[in-house]
Tab-separated table of C-alpha atoms (C1' of nucleotides) in Angstrom:
chain	number	residue	atom	x	y	z
A	1	MET	CA	134.485	-20.193	0.038
A	2	TYR	CA	131.237	-19.912	1.934
A	3	GLY	CA	129.502	-16.719	2.924
A	4	LEU	CA	127.093	-16.667	5.820
A	5	VAL	CA	124.649	-13.782	5.608
A	6	ASP	CA	122.761	-13.141	8.831
A	7	CYS	CA	120.191	-10.380	9.270
A	8	ASN	CA	120.817	-8.115	12.247
A	9	ASN	CA	118.128	-8.348	14.961
A	10	PHE	CA	115.843	-9.635	12.219
A	11	TYR	CA	112.341	-9.331	13.712
A	12	VAL	CA	113.078	-5.945	15.234
A	13	SER	CA	114.596	-4.790	11.929
A	14	CYS	CA	111.434	-5.887	10.060
A	15	GLU	CA	109.279	-3.848	12.425
A	16	ARG	CA	111.527	-0.806	12.099
A	17	VAL	CA	111.196	-0.787	8.322
A	18	PHE	CA	107.531	0.138	8.777
A	19	GLN	CA	107.712	1.997	12.102
A	20	PRO	CA	110.641	4.418	12.075
A	21	ARG	CA	109.549	5.661	15.521
A	22	LEU	CA	111.125	2.471	16.838
A	23	ASP	CA	114.576	3.595	15.675
A	24	ASP	CA	117.179	4.439	18.326
A	25	ARG	CA	115.241	3.038	21.243
A	26	PRO	CA	115.038	-0.302	23.038
A	27	VAL	CA	112.695	-2.644	21.140
A	28	VAL	CA	111.950	-6.322	21.687
A	29	VAL	CA	109.761	-8.782	19.791
A	30	LEU	CA	107.983	-11.454	21.835
A	31	SER	CA	107.312	-15.122	21.170
A	32	ASN	CA	103.812	-16.524	20.679
A	33	ASN	CA	101.547	-15.809	23.601
A	34	ASP	CA	103.724	-12.763	24.361
A	35	GLY	CA	105.808	-15.136	26.477
A	36	ASN	CA	109.509	-14.606	25.851
A	37	VAL	CA	111.825	-12.123	24.207
A	38	VAL	CA	112.955	-13.558	20.865
A	39	SER	CA	114.492	-10.531	19.156
A	40	ARG	CA	116.199	-7.466	20.636
A	41	SER	CA	117.421	-4.188	19.241
A	42	ALA	CA	120.979	-3.129	20.073
A	43	GLU	CA	119.535	-0.711	22.634
A	44	ALA	CA	117.580	-3.531	24.317
A	45	LYS	CA	120.717	-5.699	24.448
A	46	GLN	CA	122.507	-2.747	26.016
A	47	LEU	CA	119.935	-2.792	28.843
A	48	GLY	CA	120.964	-6.362	29.623
A	49	ILE	CA	117.770	-7.986	28.312
A	50	ALA	CA	118.722	-11.590	27.549
A	51	MET	CA	117.624	-13.638	24.543
A	52	GLY	CA	114.722	-15.828	25.655
A	53	ALA	CA	113.991	-13.821	28.799
A	54	PRO	CA	110.387	-14.166	30.025
A	55	PHE	CA	108.614	-10.935	29.134
A	56	PHE	CA	107.154	-10.395	32.610
A	57	GLN	CA	110.689	-10.204	34.003
A	58	VAL	CA	111.800	-7.359	31.734
A	59	ARG	CA	108.557	-5.451	31.194
A	60	GLU	CA	109.283	-2.811	33.841
A	61	LEU	CA	112.874	-2.266	32.750
A	62	LEU	CA	111.708	-1.707	29.199
A	63	ARG	CA	108.962	0.687	30.240
A	64	HIS	CA	111.422	2.632	32.379
A	65	HIS	CA	113.593	3.253	29.318
A	66	GLN	CA	110.710	4.197	26.993
A	67	GLY	CA	111.148	0.940	25.111
A	68	HIS	CA	108.650	-1.020	23.022
A	69	ALA	CA	107.558	-4.655	23.105
A	70	LEU	CA	105.825	-6.126	20.049
A	71	SER	CA	104.003	-9.426	19.582
A	72	SER	CA	105.545	-11.528	16.841
A	73	ASN	CA	104.129	-10.980	13.363
A	74	TYR	CA	105.202	-13.988	11.329
A	75	ALA	CA	103.271	-12.958	8.233
A	76	LEU	CA	105.519	-9.896	8.076
A	77	TYR	CA	108.797	-11.636	8.943
A	78	GLY	CA	108.168	-14.500	6.537
A	79	ASP	CA	107.496	-12.118	3.683
A	80	MET	CA	110.514	-9.928	4.476
A	81	SER	CA	112.632	-13.068	4.634
A	82	ARG	CA	111.534	-14.078	1.133
A	83	ARG	CA	112.559	-10.651	-0.150
A	84	VAL	CA	115.998	-10.860	1.457
A	85	MET	CA	116.580	-14.388	0.110
A	86	ALA	CA	115.499	-13.309	-3.371
A	87	ARG	CA	118.168	-10.570	-3.385
A	88	LEU	CA	120.830	-13.046	-2.233
A	89	ALA	CA	119.826	-15.493	-4.953
A	90	ALA	CA	120.281	-12.721	-7.492
A	91	HIS	CA	123.946	-12.340	-6.504
A	92	ALA	CA	125.357	-15.771	-5.630
A	93	PRO	CA	125.619	-18.887	-7.816
A	94	ALA	CA	123.914	-20.949	-5.085
A	95	VAL	CA	122.092	-20.123	-1.854
A	96	GLU	CA	121.148	-22.348	1.067
A	97	VAL	CA	118.354	-20.790	3.099
A	98	TYR	CA	119.356	-21.867	6.575
A	99	SER	CA	116.687	-20.139	8.660
A	100	ILE	CA	114.243	-17.276	8.422
A	101	ASP	CA	117.094	-14.763	8.753
A	102	GLU	CA	120.227	-16.609	7.578
A	103	ALA	CA	121.601	-18.025	4.371
A	104	PHE	CA	124.833	-19.662	3.277
A	105	LEU	CA	126.148	-18.472	-0.075
A	106	ASP	CA	128.396	-20.289	-2.474
A	107	LEU	CA	131.006	-17.638	-3.256
A	108	HIS	CA	132.853	-19.695	-5.844
A	109	GLY	CA	134.156	-17.640	-8.706
A	110	LEU	CA	132.624	-14.384	-7.549
A	111	THR	CA	135.966	-12.584	-7.678
A	112	THR	CA	136.780	-13.456	-11.249
A	113	TRP	CA	134.035	-11.477	-12.884
A	114	CYS	CA	133.680	-8.476	-10.643
A	115	GLY	CA	136.474	-7.152	-8.453
A	116	THR	CA	137.649	-8.562	-5.134
A	117	LEU	CA	135.583	-10.867	-2.979
A	118	ASP	CA	135.250	-8.206	-0.288
A	119	ALA	CA	133.946	-5.712	-2.812
A	120	ARG	CA	131.372	-8.226	-4.043
A	121	VAL	CA	130.189	-9.053	-0.540
A	122	HIS	CA	129.931	-5.375	0.347
A	123	SER	CA	127.763	-4.769	-2.677
A	124	ILE	CA	125.487	-7.682	-1.716
A	125	ARG	CA	124.989	-6.155	1.725
A	126	ARG	CA	124.259	-2.748	0.240
A	127	ASP	CA	121.760	-4.232	-2.196
A	128	VAL	CA	119.860	-6.168	0.498
A	129	LEU	CA	119.680	-3.049	2.642
A	130	ALA	CA	118.528	-0.867	-0.242
A	131	CYS	CA	115.885	-3.315	-1.514
A	132	THR	CA	114.481	-4.527	1.808
A	133	GLY	CA	115.644	-2.147	4.544
A	134	ILE	CA	117.218	-5.045	6.442
A	135	PRO	CA	120.833	-4.689	7.691
A	136	THR	CA	123.052	-7.776	7.586
A	137	CYS	CA	126.480	-9.081	8.551
A	138	VAL	CA	128.499	-11.524	6.464
A	139	GLY	CA	131.133	-14.054	7.477
A	140	VAL	CA	133.379	-15.466	4.733
A	141	ALA	CA	135.467	-18.631	5.215
A	142	PRO	CA	136.378	-22.025	3.715
A	143	THR	CA	133.955	-23.968	5.946
A	144	LYS	CA	130.428	-23.308	7.145
A	145	THR	CA	131.485	-23.441	10.801
A	146	LEU	CA	134.238	-20.881	10.205
A	147	ALA	CA	131.797	-18.705	8.262
A	148	LYS	CA	129.588	-18.745	11.368
A	149	VAL	CA	132.604	-17.791	13.486
A	150	ALA	CA	133.397	-14.925	11.124
A	151	ASN	CA	129.789	-13.775	11.130
A	152	ARG	CA	129.652	-13.812	14.916
A	153	LEU	CA	132.756	-11.653	15.176
A	154	ALA	CA	131.553	-9.281	12.453
A	155	LYS	CA	128.406	-8.699	14.504
A	156	LYS	CA	130.334	-8.226	17.713
A	157	HIS	CA	132.721	-5.703	16.165
A	158	PRO	CA	130.848	-3.074	14.132
A	159	GLU	CA	134.177	-1.433	13.274
A	160	LEU	CA	134.749	-4.312	10.822
A	161	GLY	CA	132.013	-2.852	8.635
A	162	GLY	CA	129.731	-5.890	8.731
A	163	ILE	CA	132.140	-8.301	7.049
A	164	LEU	CA	134.882	-10.621	8.243
A	165	ARG	CA	136.876	-12.914	5.945
A	166	LEU	CA	138.854	-15.815	7.442
A	167	ASP	CA	140.839	-17.242	4.572
A	168	THR	CA	144.383	-17.438	5.957
A	169	ALA	CA	145.826	-19.459	8.829
A	170	SER	CA	146.771	-16.384	10.795
A	171	ARG	CA	143.363	-14.700	10.416
A	172	ARG	CA	141.711	-17.948	11.423
A	173	GLU	CA	143.863	-18.340	14.531
A	174	ARG	CA	143.294	-14.757	15.635
A	175	ALA	CA	139.536	-15.145	15.251
A	176	LEU	CA	139.361	-18.493	17.055
A	177	ARG	CA	141.426	-17.161	19.965
A	178	ALA	CA	139.019	-14.229	20.279
A	179	LEU	CA	135.862	-16.366	20.357
A	180	PRO	CA	134.516	-17.947	23.583
A	181	VAL	CA	133.913	-21.646	22.959
A	182	ALA	CA	130.225	-21.303	23.893
A	183	ASP	CA	129.778	-19.065	20.823
A	184	VAL	CA	130.848	-21.804	18.411
A	185	TRP	CA	128.088	-23.188	16.172
A	186	GLY	CA	127.254	-26.617	17.643
A	187	ILE	CA	128.379	-25.902	21.196
A	188	GLY	CA	125.312	-25.481	23.342
A	189	TYR	CA	124.648	-25.219	27.036
A	190	GLN	CA	125.591	-28.806	27.920
A	191	TYR	CA	128.781	-29.031	25.881
A	192	ALA	CA	129.977	-25.609	27.015
A	193	GLY	CA	129.755	-26.790	30.627
A	194	LYS	CA	131.604	-30.003	29.849
A	195	LEU	CA	134.333	-28.125	27.957
A	196	ALA	CA	134.758	-25.680	30.835
A	197	THR	CA	135.490	-28.520	33.267
A	198	HIS	CA	138.281	-29.601	30.886
A	199	GLY	CA	139.753	-26.107	30.798
A	200	ILE	CA	138.693	-25.389	27.199
A	201	ARG	CA	137.553	-21.789	26.986
A	202	THR	CA	138.129	-20.549	23.449
A	203	ALA	CA	137.284	-21.794	19.968
A	204	TRP	CA	141.030	-22.066	19.357
A	205	GLU	CA	141.498	-24.469	22.279
A	206	LEU	CA	138.594	-26.547	20.972
A	207	SER	CA	140.210	-26.725	17.535
A	208	GLN	CA	143.323	-28.319	19.080
A	209	VAL	CA	141.692	-31.384	20.686
A	210	SER	CA	142.315	-34.902	19.351
A	211	GLU	CA	139.844	-36.898	17.300
A	212	ALA	CA	139.376	-39.399	20.131
A	213	TRP	CA	138.663	-36.601	22.584
A	214	ALA	CA	136.156	-34.905	20.304
A	215	ARG	CA	134.353	-38.177	19.652
A	216	LYS	CA	134.251	-39.036	23.345
A	217	TYR	CA	132.977	-35.747	24.728
A	218	LEU	CA	131.103	-34.025	21.903
A	219	GLY	CA	128.576	-36.549	20.667
A	220	GLY	CA	130.691	-38.830	18.470
A	221	VAL	CA	131.144	-38.066	14.803
A	222	VAL	CA	129.316	-34.731	15.136
A	223	GLY	CA	131.978	-33.402	17.495
A	224	TRP	CA	134.842	-34.539	15.307
A	225	ARG	CA	133.331	-32.902	12.240
A	226	LEU	CA	132.955	-29.689	14.211
A	227	VAL	CA	136.664	-29.676	15.134
A	228	GLN	CA	137.716	-30.370	11.545
A	229	GLU	CA	135.564	-27.538	10.283
A	230	LEU	CA	137.248	-25.191	12.766
A	231	LEU	CA	140.565	-26.311	11.279
A	232	GLY	CA	139.381	-25.316	7.818
A	233	GLN	CA	138.551	-28.833	6.640
A	234	PRO	CA	135.024	-28.758	5.127
A	235	CYS	CA	132.715	-31.541	6.369
A	236	GLN	CA	129.425	-29.943	5.331
A	237	GLY	CA	128.553	-28.929	1.817
A	238	LEU	CA	126.036	-26.390	0.648
A	239	LEU	CA	122.472	-27.704	0.358
A	240	PRO	CA	121.021	-25.375	-2.252
A	241	SER	CA	117.430	-24.342	-1.600
A	242	GLU	CA	115.054	-24.768	-4.513
A	243	ASP	CA	112.977	-21.642	-5.205
A	244	GLY	CA	114.172	-19.917	-2.043
A	245	THR	CA	112.351	-22.201	0.364
A	246	LEU	CA	113.608	-25.229	2.185
A	247	ALA	CA	111.948	-28.628	2.072
A	248	ARG	CA	111.480	-29.990	5.578
A	249	LYS	CA	111.829	-33.552	6.777
A	250	SER	CA	109.229	-33.049	9.464
A	251	ILE	CA	106.459	-30.542	9.958
A	252	SER	CA	104.963	-29.608	13.290
A	253	CYS	CA	102.544	-27.199	14.842
A	254	SER	CA	102.122	-26.584	18.544
A	255	ARG	CA	100.933	-23.793	20.811
A	256	SER	CA	100.731	-22.936	24.461
A	257	PHE	CA	97.156	-22.049	25.350
A	258	GLY	CA	96.104	-18.648	26.675
A	259	GLN	CA	94.679	-20.485	29.710
A	260	ARG	CA	94.805	-23.997	31.180
A	261	LEU	CA	92.333	-26.407	29.589
A	262	SER	CA	90.813	-29.520	31.107
A	263	SER	CA	87.934	-30.414	28.828
A	264	LEU	CA	88.443	-32.907	26.034
A	265	ASP	CA	86.349	-30.736	23.709
A	266	HIS	CA	88.604	-27.735	24.186
A	267	LEU	CA	91.754	-29.799	23.754
A	268	TRP	CA	90.326	-31.261	20.582
A	269	GLY	CA	89.485	-27.793	19.308
A	270	ALA	CA	93.092	-26.738	19.792
A	271	LEU	CA	94.639	-29.938	18.515
A	272	SER	CA	92.489	-30.100	15.393
A	273	THR	CA	93.397	-26.496	14.630
A	274	TYR	CA	97.126	-27.277	14.858
A	275	LEU	CA	96.781	-30.443	12.819
A	276	SER	CA	94.873	-28.598	10.087
A	277	ARG	CA	97.675	-26.056	9.931
A	278	ALA	CA	100.388	-28.724	9.837
A	279	ALA	CA	98.596	-30.621	7.053
A	280	GLU	CA	98.308	-27.373	5.101
A	281	LYS	CA	102.068	-26.865	5.345
A	282	LEU	CA	102.561	-30.494	4.329
A	283	ARG	CA	100.501	-30.041	1.166
A	284	ALA	CA	102.199	-26.741	0.392
A	285	GLN	CA	105.468	-28.661	0.372
A	286	GLY	CA	103.913	-31.271	-1.928
A	287	ASP	CA	104.457	-34.178	0.463
A	288	GLN	CA	102.539	-36.846	2.337
A	289	ALA	CA	103.322	-38.083	5.853
A	290	HIS	CA	103.324	-41.629	7.114
A	291	LEU	CA	103.972	-40.848	10.796
A	292	LEU	CA	101.745	-38.792	13.050
A	293	THR	CA	102.679	-37.732	16.576
A	294	VAL	CA	100.200	-36.100	18.937
A	295	TYR	CA	101.102	-34.698	22.329
A	296	ILE	CA	99.500	-32.800	25.189
A	297	SER	CA	101.459	-31.115	27.988
A	298	GLN	CA	100.723	-29.927	31.475
A	299	ASP	CA	102.282	-26.739	32.848
A	300	ARG	CA	105.974	-27.506	33.246
A	301	TYR	CA	106.438	-24.546	35.570
A	302	ASP	CA	103.747	-25.678	37.994
A	303	THR	CA	105.556	-27.126	41.013
A	304	HIS	CA	102.418	-29.039	42.067
A	305	VAL	CA	102.521	-31.135	38.907
A	306	PRO	CA	105.024	-33.997	38.920
A	307	PRO	CA	106.829	-34.834	35.670
A	308	PRO	CA	106.473	-36.097	33.048
A	309	TYR	CA	104.654	-33.023	31.780
A	310	THR	CA	104.127	-34.355	28.305
A	311	ARG	CA	102.339	-37.448	27.072
A	312	SER	CA	102.735	-38.319	23.433
A	313	ALA	CA	101.788	-41.005	20.974
A	314	THR	CA	103.242	-41.757	17.564
A	315	LEU	CA	101.328	-43.689	14.935
A	316	THR	CA	102.528	-45.208	11.691
A	317	LEU	CA	99.489	-44.423	9.596
A	318	PRO	CA	97.826	-47.776	8.864
A	319	GLY	CA	96.169	-46.422	5.737
A	320	GLY	CA	99.514	-45.421	4.227
A	321	PRO	CA	100.953	-41.914	3.787
A	322	THR	CA	98.498	-39.063	3.417
A	323	SER	CA	98.215	-35.295	3.408
A	324	ASN	CA	94.455	-35.324	3.849
A	325	THR	CA	93.433	-33.209	6.834
A	326	LEU	CA	90.207	-35.116	7.426
A	327	GLN	CA	91.950	-38.471	7.434
A	328	LEU	CA	94.652	-37.207	9.785
A	329	LEU	CA	92.003	-35.776	12.095
A	330	THR	CA	90.358	-39.186	12.405
A	331	TYR	CA	93.589	-40.726	13.665
A	332	ALA	CA	94.454	-37.779	15.889
A	333	ARG	CA	91.096	-37.837	17.639
A	334	ARG	CA	91.616	-41.420	18.766
A	335	MET	CA	95.183	-40.708	19.841
A	336	LEU	CA	94.047	-37.726	21.901
A	337	GLU	CA	91.400	-39.825	23.633
A	338	ARG	CA	94.126	-42.284	24.638
A	339	LEU	CA	96.375	-39.545	26.038
A	340	TYR	CA	93.748	-37.438	27.743
A	341	GLU	CA	93.046	-37.811	31.453
A	342	PRO	CA	90.009	-36.067	32.950
A	343	GLY	CA	90.741	-33.756	35.842
A	344	ARG	CA	94.166	-32.717	34.573
A	345	PHE	CA	94.921	-29.224	33.391
A	346	TYR	CA	96.796	-28.855	30.141
A	347	ALA	CA	98.898	-25.911	28.994
A	348	LYS	CA	99.975	-26.905	25.513
A	349	ALA	CA	99.308	-29.326	22.668
A	350	GLY	CA	100.943	-30.141	19.380
A	351	VAL	CA	101.296	-32.430	16.388
A	352	VAL	CA	104.261	-33.590	14.317
A	353	LEU	CA	104.129	-35.027	10.804
A	354	ASP	CA	107.111	-37.223	9.968
A	355	GLY	CA	108.282	-39.664	7.317
A	356	LEU	CA	107.524	-37.209	4.528
A	357	GLU	CA	107.572	-38.257	0.893
A	358	PRO	CA	105.993	-37.096	-2.344
A	359	PRO	CA	102.736	-38.935	-3.164
A	360	GLY	CA	102.643	-42.107	-5.215
A	361	ARG	CA	106.315	-43.037	-5.207
A	362	GLY	CA	107.039	-46.629	-4.209
A	363	GLN	CA	104.322	-46.537	-1.628
A	364	GLN	CA	104.178	-49.405	0.859
A	365	LEU	CA	100.687	-50.874	0.934
A	366	SER	CA	99.242	-51.501	4.351
A	367	LEU	CA	99.048	-55.029	5.676
A	368	PHE	CA	95.706	-54.087	7.230
A	369	ALA	CA	94.191	-52.521	4.150
A	370	ALA	CA	91.239	-54.884	4.488
A	371	ALA	CA	90.622	-54.015	8.154
A	372	PRO	CA	87.101	-53.073	9.232
A	373	ALA	CA	85.969	-49.520	8.596
A	374	ALA	CA	86.005	-48.824	12.337
A	375	ILE	CA	89.806	-48.979	12.310
A	376	LEU	CA	90.591	-47.148	9.105
A	377	PRO	CA	89.238	-43.781	8.023
A	378	ALA	CA	87.919	-43.354	4.515
A	379	PRO	CA	90.653	-44.001	1.942
A	380	ASP	CA	92.445	-41.127	0.295
A	381	THR	CA	90.647	-41.031	-3.011
A	382	GLY	CA	90.967	-38.563	-5.836
A	383	ARG	CA	87.862	-36.809	-4.562
A	384	THR	CA	89.265	-36.096	-1.107
A	385	GLN	CA	92.476	-34.868	-2.680
A	386	GLN	CA	90.451	-32.545	-4.851
A	387	LEU	CA	88.675	-31.372	-1.702
A	388	MET	CA	91.997	-30.498	-0.028
A	389	HIS	CA	93.144	-28.754	-3.157
A	390	THR	CA	90.003	-26.619	-3.174
A	391	LEU	CA	90.304	-25.937	0.548
A	392	ASP	CA	93.853	-24.667	0.121
A	393	ALA	CA	92.921	-22.558	-2.880
A	394	LEU	CA	90.042	-20.896	-0.994
A	395	ASN	CA	92.189	-20.189	2.030
A	396	ARG	CA	94.977	-18.789	-0.120
A	397	GLN	CA	92.579	-16.431	-1.829
A	398	PHE	CA	90.359	-15.391	1.086
A	399	GLY	CA	92.690	-15.772	4.056
A	400	ARG	CA	93.805	-18.581	6.317
A	401	GLY	CA	90.954	-20.379	8.098
A	402	THR	CA	88.176	-19.135	5.797
A	403	VAL	CA	87.143	-22.755	5.207
A	404	ARG	CA	88.133	-25.276	7.859
A	405	PRO	CA	87.063	-28.446	9.646
A	406	ALA	CA	84.173	-27.886	12.055
A	407	ALA	CA	86.200	-29.355	14.945
A	408	THR	CA	88.499	-26.330	14.858
A	409	VAL	CA	85.700	-23.830	15.343
A	410	ALA	CA	84.953	-22.545	18.865
A	411	ALA	CA	81.403	-21.978	20.152
A	412	ALA	CA	79.577	-19.267	18.216
A	413	GLY	CA	80.504	-15.725	19.175
A	414	GLN	CA	83.178	-16.890	21.615
A	415	PRO	CA	86.907	-16.482	21.312
A	416	ALA	CA	88.494	-19.942	21.222
A	417	PRO	CA	89.384	-20.910	24.796
A	418	TRP	CA	92.809	-22.102	23.633
A	419	GLN	CA	93.648	-18.839	21.877
A	420	GLY	CA	96.935	-17.303	23.089
A	421	LYS	CA	97.772	-13.681	23.719
A	422	ALA	CA	99.145	-11.296	21.100
A	423	GLN	CA	98.452	-7.879	22.540
A	424	HIS	CA	101.078	-5.816	20.757
A	425	LYS	CA	100.956	-7.062	17.202
A	426	SER	CA	101.847	-4.794	14.301
A	427	GLN	CA	100.055	-4.905	10.965
A	428	ALA	CA	100.592	-7.234	8.026
A	429	TYR	CA	102.188	-4.375	6.084
A	430	THR	CA	103.304	-6.453	3.126
A	431	THR	CA	100.780	-9.288	2.898
A	432	ARG	CA	97.319	-7.800	3.529
A	433	LEU	CA	95.767	-5.212	1.314
A	434	GLU	CA	93.919	-3.424	4.128
A	435	ASP	CA	97.190	-3.078	6.044
A	436	LEU	CA	99.090	-1.479	3.211
A	437	MET	CA	100.658	1.836	4.170
A	438	VAL	CA	99.173	4.984	2.666
A	439	VAL	CA	101.670	7.711	1.829
A	440	GLY	CA	100.714	11.238	0.947
B	1	DT	C1'	117.730	-76.321	21.502
B	2	DC	C1'	121.636	-73.887	20.241
B	3	DT	C1'	124.624	-71.589	16.986
B	4	DG	C1'	126.518	-66.263	13.661
B	5	DG	C1'	126.633	-62.366	10.670
B	6	DG	C1'	124.514	-58.725	8.316
B	7	DG	C1'	120.856	-55.853	7.667
B	8	DT	C1'	116.315	-52.760	8.130
B	9	DC	C1'	112.813	-50.395	10.567
B	10	DC	C1'	110.850	-48.373	14.550
B	11	DT	C1'	111.021	-45.783	18.826
B	12	DA	C1'	112.863	-42.953	22.326
B	13	DG	C1'	115.989	-39.781	23.919
B	14	DG	C1'	119.631	-36.355	23.810
B	15	DA	C1'	122.125	-32.798	21.903
B	16	DC	C1'	122.080	-28.829	19.003
B	17	DC	C1'	120.221	-24.765	15.929
B	18	DC	C1'	117.447	-20.210	14.979
C	1	DT	C1'	99.436	-13.508	36.980
C	2	DC	C1'	102.846	-13.748	33.346
C	3	DT	C1'	108.019	-18.701	30.969
C	4	DG	C1'	107.704	-19.977	22.575
C	5	DG	C1'	107.751	-22.620	18.298
C	6	DG	C1'	109.856	-25.207	14.576
C	7	DG	C1'	113.450	-27.669	13.146
C	8	DT	C1'	118.048	-31.072	12.483
C	9	DC	C1'	121.131	-34.979	13.366
C	10	DC	C1'	122.919	-38.928	15.952
C	11	DT	C1'	122.796	-43.005	19.046
C	12	DA	C1'	121.138	-47.116	20.908
C	13	DG	C1'	118.121	-50.891	21.762
C	14	DG	C1'	114.602	-54.088	20.277
C	15	DA	C1'	111.938	-56.584	16.788
C	16	DC	C1'	112.304	-58.737	12.787
C	17	DC	C1'	114.320	-60.426	8.322
C	18	DC	C1'	117.472	-63.583	5.504
DNA sequence: TCTGGGGTCCTAGGACCC
DNA sequence: TCTGGGGTCCTAGGACCC
């Protein structure tokens, strides 16, 4: 049996833990740049505010109902997430951290040593709420996809008490008949449309299609696995997360700018900042990358700009895999110069690090290792690795960005021209000493 | 010059997720 | 005026290998 634990309205719930004045009223949390709504309280959902809605479209509605909009505070959400996951790990034999607010639990054997499964799951929910202040819902079922179904229905029907267990054929059928097919995990916008034209409206109807049909219309083997999982046939196992974090296969960092940029210097300032951040994450995971992608995008909402909006370049690092920020910056600078066109206005930039592997394991040596210095940056020696190590240690102790490459620094006394908006941000209640709450 | 089978790696693109 | 960021998996074609 799998359990899927999903935090209710996670970002809003995190904010409410430290700001009780937000209780019982419409609250939304916004994406970077205060662009879109990414988390909504029940009251905000009640007002008809959609997930992903552009903030400017709902600002008035929210104001009219004495609601609140907050900029996203990832330092807070990340830390709250770690606390929730730590509680889950204390209860279940194995936990797969699936996202910042969700985890799959291995529920094997939980009934044998402490009451019924339902009683155990209820006590896990109570414990998470008591220790972190975060409310959750749990779906319990023999496959991950059915656990998602159960979780979805538990959220939709508060009268279930936050838990739904789908472990018999009749419970499964009732649940699948009650769930619109678009709410199934793995059915997105495109597939939902396709299914509708074939008269498939519920999860139950989807579970009854043939293998050939699923393979033809739902992306091959992926679609067939989905159908089998709905039938109770597990196709996906649990991928236990070591130490409560999940190792990524790619690492990226991108941002929309606060304003359009056209100068190469400004773009480089932004891009080098994102690359520094991505490399930091890479080292924190203990990996090196051998693929680097750089991209710059024009405003995709500007009707005067013809597509494509994004130009990108991917490079297999000729010097072999690295996690050295300075080395990566050397490559990225040249890639940016290739992509950049004077006179254009750019709205966003980003980097992706791919082909991740731990250092020094069966490394492929470069064919061009003897190429002239103009082509290759300085090799990744022990000294530069020591430098990165020191950089990370300083930034951990004194705060992110205390020591950083000069390219990422804007002109003295000026806010960086690429800096986005975050006008309604709450404090780092749990991760910054100055922001700690004082009671008394 | 043409002939076949089996395989890897790279790249791009499309779908999905939270 | 104002429209996010970070991921996953799969497929398919081309270059190249033996």
